[in-house]
XYZ file of C-alpha atoms in Angstrom:
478
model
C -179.821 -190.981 155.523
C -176.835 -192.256 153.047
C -174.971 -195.073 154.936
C -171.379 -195.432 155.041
C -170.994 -198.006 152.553
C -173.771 -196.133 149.999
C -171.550 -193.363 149.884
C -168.525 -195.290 149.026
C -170.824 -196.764 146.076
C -172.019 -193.900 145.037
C -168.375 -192.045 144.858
C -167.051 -196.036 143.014
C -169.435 -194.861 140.545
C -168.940 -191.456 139.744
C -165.444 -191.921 139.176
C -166.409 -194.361 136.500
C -169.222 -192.756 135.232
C -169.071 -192.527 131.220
C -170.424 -188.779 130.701
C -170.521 -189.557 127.143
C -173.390 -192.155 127.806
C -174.788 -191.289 130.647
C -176.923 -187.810 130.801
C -175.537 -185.156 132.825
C -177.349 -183.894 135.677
C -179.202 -179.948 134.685
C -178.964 -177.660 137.746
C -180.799 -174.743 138.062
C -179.813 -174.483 141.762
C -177.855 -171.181 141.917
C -177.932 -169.914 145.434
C -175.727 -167.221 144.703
C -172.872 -164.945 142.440
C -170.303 -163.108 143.610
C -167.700 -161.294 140.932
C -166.579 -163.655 138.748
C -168.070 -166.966 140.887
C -171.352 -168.461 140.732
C -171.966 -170.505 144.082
C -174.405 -173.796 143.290
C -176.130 -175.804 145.959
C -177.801 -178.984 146.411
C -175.134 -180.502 143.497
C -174.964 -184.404 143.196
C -170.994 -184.818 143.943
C -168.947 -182.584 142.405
C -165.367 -182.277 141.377
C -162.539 -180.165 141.840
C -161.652 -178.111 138.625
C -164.460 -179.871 137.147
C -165.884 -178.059 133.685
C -169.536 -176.769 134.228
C -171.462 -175.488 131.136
C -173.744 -172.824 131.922
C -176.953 -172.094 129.504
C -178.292 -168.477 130.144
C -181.843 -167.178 129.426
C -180.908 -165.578 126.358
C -179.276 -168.734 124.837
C -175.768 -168.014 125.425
C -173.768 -170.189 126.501
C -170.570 -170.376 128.962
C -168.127 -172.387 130.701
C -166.135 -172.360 133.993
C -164.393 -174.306 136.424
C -165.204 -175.658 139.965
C -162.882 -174.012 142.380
C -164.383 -175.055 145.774
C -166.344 -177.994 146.949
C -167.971 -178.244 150.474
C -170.327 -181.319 150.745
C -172.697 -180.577 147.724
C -171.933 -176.516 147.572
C -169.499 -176.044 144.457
C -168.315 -172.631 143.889
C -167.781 -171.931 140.221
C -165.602 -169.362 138.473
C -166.782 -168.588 134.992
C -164.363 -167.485 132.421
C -166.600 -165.291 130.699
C -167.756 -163.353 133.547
C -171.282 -163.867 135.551
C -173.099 -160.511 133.416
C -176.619 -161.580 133.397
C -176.638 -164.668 135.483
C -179.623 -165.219 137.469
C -180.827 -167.957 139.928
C -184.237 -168.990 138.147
C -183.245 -169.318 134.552
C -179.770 -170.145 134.298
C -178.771 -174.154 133.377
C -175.349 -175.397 134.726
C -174.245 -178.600 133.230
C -171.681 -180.295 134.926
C -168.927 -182.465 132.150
C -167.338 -184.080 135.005
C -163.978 -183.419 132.794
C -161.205 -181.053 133.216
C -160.836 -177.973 130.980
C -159.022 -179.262 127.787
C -157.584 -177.441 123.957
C -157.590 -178.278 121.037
C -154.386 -178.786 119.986
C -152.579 -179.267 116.157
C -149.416 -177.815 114.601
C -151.666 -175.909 112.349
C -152.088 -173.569 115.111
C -148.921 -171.848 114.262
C -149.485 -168.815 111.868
C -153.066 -168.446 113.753
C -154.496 -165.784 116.064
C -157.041 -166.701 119.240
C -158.893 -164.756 121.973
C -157.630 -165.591 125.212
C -160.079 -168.624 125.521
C -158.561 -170.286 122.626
C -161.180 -169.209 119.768
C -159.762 -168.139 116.953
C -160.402 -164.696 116.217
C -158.590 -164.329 112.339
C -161.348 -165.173 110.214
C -160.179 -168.732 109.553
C -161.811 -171.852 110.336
C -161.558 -173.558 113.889
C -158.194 -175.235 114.441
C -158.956 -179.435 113.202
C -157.879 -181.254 116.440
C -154.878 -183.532 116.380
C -155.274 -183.767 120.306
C -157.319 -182.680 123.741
C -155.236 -181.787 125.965
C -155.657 -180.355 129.604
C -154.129 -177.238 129.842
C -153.206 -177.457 133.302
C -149.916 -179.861 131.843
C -148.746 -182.931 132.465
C -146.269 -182.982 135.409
C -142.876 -183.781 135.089
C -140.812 -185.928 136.971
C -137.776 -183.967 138.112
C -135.606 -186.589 137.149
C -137.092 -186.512 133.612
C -135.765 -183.128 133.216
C -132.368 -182.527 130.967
C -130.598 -178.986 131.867
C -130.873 -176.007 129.506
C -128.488 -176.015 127.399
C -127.243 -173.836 123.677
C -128.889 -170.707 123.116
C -131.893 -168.947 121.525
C -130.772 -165.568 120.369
C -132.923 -162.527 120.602
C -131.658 -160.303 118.116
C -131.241 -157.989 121.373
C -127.180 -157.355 121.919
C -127.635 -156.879 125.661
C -129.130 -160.256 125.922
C -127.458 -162.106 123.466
C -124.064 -161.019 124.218
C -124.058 -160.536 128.196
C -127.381 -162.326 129.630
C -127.820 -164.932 126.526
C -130.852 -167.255 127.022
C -130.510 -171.279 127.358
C -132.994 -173.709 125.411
C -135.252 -174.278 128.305
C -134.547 -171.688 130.255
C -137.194 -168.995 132.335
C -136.132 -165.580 132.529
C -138.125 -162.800 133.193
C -138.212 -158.869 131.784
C -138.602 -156.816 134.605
C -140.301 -153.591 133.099
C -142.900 -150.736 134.406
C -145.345 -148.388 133.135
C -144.384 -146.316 130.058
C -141.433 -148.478 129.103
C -141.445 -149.510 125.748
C -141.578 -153.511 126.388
C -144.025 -154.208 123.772
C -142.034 -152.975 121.521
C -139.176 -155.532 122.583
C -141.174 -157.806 122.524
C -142.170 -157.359 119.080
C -138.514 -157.217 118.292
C -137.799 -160.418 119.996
C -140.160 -162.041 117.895
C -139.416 -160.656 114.859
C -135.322 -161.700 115.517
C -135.575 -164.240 117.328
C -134.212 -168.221 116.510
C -131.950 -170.898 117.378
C -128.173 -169.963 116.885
C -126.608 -171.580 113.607
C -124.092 -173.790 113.253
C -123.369 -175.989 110.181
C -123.281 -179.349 111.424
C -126.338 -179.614 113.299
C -129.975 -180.243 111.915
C -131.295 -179.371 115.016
C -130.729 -175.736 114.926
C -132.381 -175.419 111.673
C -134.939 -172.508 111.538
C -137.539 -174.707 111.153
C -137.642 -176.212 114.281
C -138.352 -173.129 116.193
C -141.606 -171.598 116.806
C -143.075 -168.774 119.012
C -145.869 -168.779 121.271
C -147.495 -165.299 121.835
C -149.729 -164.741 125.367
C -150.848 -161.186 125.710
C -153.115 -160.668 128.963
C -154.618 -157.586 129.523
C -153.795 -155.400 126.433
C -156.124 -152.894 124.807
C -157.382 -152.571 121.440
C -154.319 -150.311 120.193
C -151.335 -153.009 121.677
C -153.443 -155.652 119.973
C -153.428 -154.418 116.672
C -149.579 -153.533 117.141
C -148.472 -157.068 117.877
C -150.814 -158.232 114.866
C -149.654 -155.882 112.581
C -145.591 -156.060 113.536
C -146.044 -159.564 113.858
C -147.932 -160.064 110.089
C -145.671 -157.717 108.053
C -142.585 -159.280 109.345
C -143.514 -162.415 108.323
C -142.869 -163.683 111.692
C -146.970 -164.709 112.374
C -146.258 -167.980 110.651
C -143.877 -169.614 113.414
C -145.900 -167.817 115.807
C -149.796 -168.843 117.807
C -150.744 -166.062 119.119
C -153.238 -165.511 122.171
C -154.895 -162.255 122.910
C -157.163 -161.665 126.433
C -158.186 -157.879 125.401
C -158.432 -155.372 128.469
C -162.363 -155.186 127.874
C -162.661 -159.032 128.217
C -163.285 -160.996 131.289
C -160.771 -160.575 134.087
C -161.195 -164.093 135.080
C -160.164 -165.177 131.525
C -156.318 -163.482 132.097
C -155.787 -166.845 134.420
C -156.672 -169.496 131.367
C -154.631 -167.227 128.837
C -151.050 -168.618 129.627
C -152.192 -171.961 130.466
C -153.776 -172.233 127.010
C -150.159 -170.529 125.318
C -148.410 -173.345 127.594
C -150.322 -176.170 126.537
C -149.649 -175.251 122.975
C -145.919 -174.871 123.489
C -145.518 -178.315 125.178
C -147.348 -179.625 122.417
C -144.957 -178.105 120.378
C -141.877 -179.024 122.302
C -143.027 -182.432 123.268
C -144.785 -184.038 120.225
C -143.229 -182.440 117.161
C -139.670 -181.623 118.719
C -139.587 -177.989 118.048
C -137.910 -175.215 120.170
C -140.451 -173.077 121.281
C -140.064 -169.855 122.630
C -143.030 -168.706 125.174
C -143.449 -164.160 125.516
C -146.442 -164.171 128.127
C -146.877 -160.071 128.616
C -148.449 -158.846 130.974
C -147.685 -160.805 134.217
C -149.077 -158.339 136.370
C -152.648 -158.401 134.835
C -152.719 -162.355 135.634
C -151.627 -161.692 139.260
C -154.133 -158.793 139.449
C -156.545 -161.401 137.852
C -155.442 -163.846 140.643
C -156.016 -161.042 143.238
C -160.068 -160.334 142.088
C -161.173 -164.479 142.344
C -159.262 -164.498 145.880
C -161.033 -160.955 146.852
C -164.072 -162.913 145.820
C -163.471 -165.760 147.530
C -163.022 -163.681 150.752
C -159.863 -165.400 151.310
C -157.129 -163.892 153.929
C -155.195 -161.516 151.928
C -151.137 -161.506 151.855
C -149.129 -158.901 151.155
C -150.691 -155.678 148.954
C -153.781 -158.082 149.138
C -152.157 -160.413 146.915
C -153.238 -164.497 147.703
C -150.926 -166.309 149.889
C -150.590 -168.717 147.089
C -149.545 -166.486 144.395
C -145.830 -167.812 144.265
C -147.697 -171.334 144.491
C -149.869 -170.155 141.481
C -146.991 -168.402 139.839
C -144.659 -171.394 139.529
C -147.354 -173.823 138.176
C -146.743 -171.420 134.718
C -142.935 -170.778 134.954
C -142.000 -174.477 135.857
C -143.899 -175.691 132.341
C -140.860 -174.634 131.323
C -137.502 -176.431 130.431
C -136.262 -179.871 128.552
C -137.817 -183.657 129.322
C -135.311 -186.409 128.749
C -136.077 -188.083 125.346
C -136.973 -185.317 124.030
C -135.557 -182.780 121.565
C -137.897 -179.856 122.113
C -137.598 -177.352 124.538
C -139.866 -174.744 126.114
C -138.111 -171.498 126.907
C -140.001 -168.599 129.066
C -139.846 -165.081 128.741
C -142.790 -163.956 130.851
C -142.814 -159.894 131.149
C -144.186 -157.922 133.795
C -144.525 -154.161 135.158
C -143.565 -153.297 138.493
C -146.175 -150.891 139.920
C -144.408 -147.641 140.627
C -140.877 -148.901 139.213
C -140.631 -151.030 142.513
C -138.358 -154.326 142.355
C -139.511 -155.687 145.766
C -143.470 -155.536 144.755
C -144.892 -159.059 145.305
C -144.927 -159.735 141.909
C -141.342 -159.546 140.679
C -139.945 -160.441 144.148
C -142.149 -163.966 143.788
C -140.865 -163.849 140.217
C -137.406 -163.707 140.973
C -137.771 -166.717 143.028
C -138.684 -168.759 140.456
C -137.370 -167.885 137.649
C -133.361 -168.276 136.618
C -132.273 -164.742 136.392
C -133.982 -161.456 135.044
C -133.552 -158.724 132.509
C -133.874 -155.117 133.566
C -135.885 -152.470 131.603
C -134.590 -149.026 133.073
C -136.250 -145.634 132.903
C -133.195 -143.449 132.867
C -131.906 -145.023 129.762
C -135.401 -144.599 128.061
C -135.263 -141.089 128.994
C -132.141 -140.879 127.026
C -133.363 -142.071 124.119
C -131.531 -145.616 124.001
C -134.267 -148.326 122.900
C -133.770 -150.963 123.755
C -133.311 -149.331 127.490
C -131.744 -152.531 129.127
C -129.527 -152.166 131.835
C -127.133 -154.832 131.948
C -126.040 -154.441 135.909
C -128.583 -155.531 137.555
C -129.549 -157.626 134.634
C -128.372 -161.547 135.356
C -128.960 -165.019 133.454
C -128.207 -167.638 135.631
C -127.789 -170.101 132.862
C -126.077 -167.901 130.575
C -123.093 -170.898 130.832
C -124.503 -173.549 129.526
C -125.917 -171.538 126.277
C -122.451 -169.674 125.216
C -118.748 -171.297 124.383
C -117.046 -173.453 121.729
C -119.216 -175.293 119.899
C -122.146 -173.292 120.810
C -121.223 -169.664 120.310
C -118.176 -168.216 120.449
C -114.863 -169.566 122.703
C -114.459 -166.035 123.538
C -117.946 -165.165 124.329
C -117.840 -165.628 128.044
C -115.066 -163.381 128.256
C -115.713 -160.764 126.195
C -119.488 -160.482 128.624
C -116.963 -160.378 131.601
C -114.924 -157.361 130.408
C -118.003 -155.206 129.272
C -119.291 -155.708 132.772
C -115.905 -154.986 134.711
C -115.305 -152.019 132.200
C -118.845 -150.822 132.357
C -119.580 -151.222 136.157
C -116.044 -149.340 136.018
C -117.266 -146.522 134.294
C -120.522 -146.000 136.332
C -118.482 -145.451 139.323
C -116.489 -143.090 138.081
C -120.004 -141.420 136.597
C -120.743 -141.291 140.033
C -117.440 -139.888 141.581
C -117.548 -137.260 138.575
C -120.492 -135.916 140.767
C -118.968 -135.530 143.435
C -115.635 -134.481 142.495
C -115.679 -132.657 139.064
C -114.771 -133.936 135.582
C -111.168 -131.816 136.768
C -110.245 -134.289 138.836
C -110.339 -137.348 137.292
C -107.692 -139.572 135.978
C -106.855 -139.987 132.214
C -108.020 -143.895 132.916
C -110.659 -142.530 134.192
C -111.616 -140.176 131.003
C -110.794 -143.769 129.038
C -113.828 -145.718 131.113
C -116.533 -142.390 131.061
C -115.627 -142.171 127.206
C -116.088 -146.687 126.881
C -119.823 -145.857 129.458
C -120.823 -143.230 127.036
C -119.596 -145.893 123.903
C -121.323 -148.580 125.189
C -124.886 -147.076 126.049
C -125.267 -145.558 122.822
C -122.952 -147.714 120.185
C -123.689 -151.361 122.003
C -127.414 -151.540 123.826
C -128.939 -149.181 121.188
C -127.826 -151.525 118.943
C -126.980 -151.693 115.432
C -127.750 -154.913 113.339
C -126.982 -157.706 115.555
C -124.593 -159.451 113.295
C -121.956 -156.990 114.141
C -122.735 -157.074 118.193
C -119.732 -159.082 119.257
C -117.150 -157.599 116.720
C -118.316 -153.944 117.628
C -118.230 -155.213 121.272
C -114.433 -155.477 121.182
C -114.067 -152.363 119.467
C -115.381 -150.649 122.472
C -113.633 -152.389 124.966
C -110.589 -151.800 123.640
C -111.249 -148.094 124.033
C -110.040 -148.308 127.749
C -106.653 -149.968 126.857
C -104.883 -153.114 126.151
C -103.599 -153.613 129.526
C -106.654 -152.851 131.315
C -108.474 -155.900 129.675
C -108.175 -158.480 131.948
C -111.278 -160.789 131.601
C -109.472 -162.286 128.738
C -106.870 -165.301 127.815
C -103.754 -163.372 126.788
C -103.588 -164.779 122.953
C -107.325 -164.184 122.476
C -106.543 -160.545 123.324
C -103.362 -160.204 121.200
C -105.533 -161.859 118.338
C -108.259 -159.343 118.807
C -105.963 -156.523 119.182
């Protein structure tokens, strides 16, 4: 029987323990598998979130990740999926290391699976660093606030929910809504806004980091092909976990686009811009290892931890002190049966610093992109817009389009109820500015001409009826 004080040696020692000298221990001690998890027994102290290399009969070989220890049980979850894992012929190595990239610049312009192989035909990625891609964490006080704005190319979220360098803001989207296709567009547009006197907001210093979880063959080759013949693929790593690859692989995927991005941010001072799509295959990836795990469910059988799990990605994002880069989030997600209060995007919500609303009834119409701008919200939006940064009128000409639009879909309502006959002539003005909007403003023209065309419209309802401005700005515009 191990003493008290042998067990304290023996633990002294592990912790120490060189594995690059020292052999590692080969178990063949597999007592049992369950989904994605392989449960080991009879294992010589191991390590939460330890790496364990497993050696099947055919040759191939695999990795996963310790998620459980009990005495010397370790449950393992393998990213590649337990298909032809047995008890009697199957090594497990364990590294006694954490799960780390390879990480260089030169991963920009590159394409990986979503375990961080490279999947375009070009050699492996030449390592500058290891790093773990669970993130360093960051001392709150560390952190600077989001501040100046990345522009999307996208008039309803440049103009009225504009994005902050370091900012998290969700898309809010659902089945058959075109948000691949925005966020193909976003990439293809997106950048840091101009201005002539600072280097910073050169185009060079901003890159894109792609995440797709969950996508099948045909959404691949879209976001390859839109992304290579805009020229946009070399400011851009992208990472692809395909719909026919391991489920259990969906939960490295954004880790691995995050470690790249604060990489990016952190070392060589760029402004990166992080698109994770599709948020709700992680959390359904989340749901299958706690299913396995026969854990007490939570709500839709969702973990209990989910918002835990769920803010270790979205809080990766943001600005350190003494640093110039900045990681900005724009994690999209469908909400099963167009519902808002699903676990998902309610957890979401919580997190995150606003949200941008996909909606179906302006799909159905035709306008692309279909955002709706009321119950759209970016809680940042004013530290990214003004003078110096934007435009000094910006913040007021976002205030006017929402009074004047919000305006207009009441009376759209009351029209219902009461007949076009009975409406005002200010009312006619604010249905004919709605119907302006929707089809002039968010299906947008070429984005250089949002904000001008933006005061076009609202002037549609009237010079005395615009009252989110400063009087001369309005006599100037007028």
């Amino acid at each position: 029987m191990v003493t008290a004080e042998q067990a304290f040696h023996a633990n002294a020692a592990a912790v120490v323990r060189d594995y690059y000298v020292e052999p590692r221990i080969d178990y063949r001690t597999i007592s049992g598998v369950n989904g994605p998890l392989v449960i080991l027994e009879n294992v010589k102290l191991p390590k939460f979130a330890e790496i364990v290399n497993l050696t099947l009969a055919s040759g191939e070989k695999r990795q996963g990740k310790v998620l459980e220890v009990q005495g010397s049980k370790a449950v393992v979850q393998v990213f590649e999926g337990t298909d032809g894992i047995d008890n009697r012929h199957t090594h497990c190595e364990f590294t006694g290391d954490v799960l780390k990239m390879a990480i260089s610049e030169e991963m920009l312009g590159r394409a990986f699976n979503g375990s961080g192989k490279a999947i375009d035909g070009a050699p492996a990625v030449v390592a500058e660093e290891y790093l773990d891609i669970e993130g360093q964490p960051i001392n709150p006080s560390c952190r600077d606030y989001p501040k100046e704005m990345i522009q999307t190319g996208i008039s309803a979220i440049d103009v009225m929910n504009s994005i902050a360098r370091g900012q998290k803001i969700p898309l809010f989207s659902a089945a058959g809504l075109p948000h691949n296709e925005i966020a193909a567009q976003i990439v293809r547009q997106a950048g840091l806004v101009q201005r002539k006197d600072v280097m910073d907001s050169h185009e060079d210093n901003f890159a894109i980091v792609f995440g797709a979880m969950g996508v099948n063959m045909e959404t691949a080759r879209f976001f390859r092909n839109d992304f290579e013949e805009s020229g946009s693929m070399q400011k851009t790593a992208l990472f692809m976990n395909l719909a026919n690859d391991p489920t259990i692989e969906r939960i490295v995927t954004p880790r691995l686009a995050l470690t790249t991005a604060e990489y990016l941010a952190y070392e060589r001072d760029l402004h990166v811009l992080v698109i994770l799509t599709d948020m709700s295959s992680y959390a359904d990836a989340l749901r299958e290892v706690s299913a396995a795990r026969e854990e007490v469910p939570g709500r839709r059988g969702y973990p209990g931890y989910m918002y835990t799990d769920l803010s270790t990605l979205y809080e990766r994002a943001g600005r350190v002190t003494g640093r110039n880069g900045s990681i900005t989030q724009l994690p999209i997600l469908t909400m099963p049966n167009d519902d808002i209060t699903h676990p998902i995007p309610d957890l979401t919500g919580y997190i995150t610093e606003g949200q941008i609303y996909v909606d179906r009834q302006l799909h159905n119409r035709q306008i692309f992109p279909p955002i709706n701008v009321l119950p759209s919200l970016s809680r940042l939006m004013k530290s990214a817009i003004g003078e110096g940064m934007t435009r000094d009128d910006h913040s007021a000409v976002s205030n006017q389009l929402y009074a004047s639009y919000a305006t207009g879909k009441d009376v759209q309502a009351m029209k219902a109820v009461v007949g076009e006959e009975a409406l005002s002539l200010e009312d006619h003005l604010y249905l004919k500015f709605t119907d302006k909007f929707e089809g002039k403003f968010i299906a947008q023209g070429p984005y250089q001409k949002s904000r001008r065309s933006t005061w076009t419209r609202t002037m549609r309802v009237g010079r005395k009826r615009v009252k989110r401005r400063k009087s001369e700005c309005t006599r100037h515009s007028w």
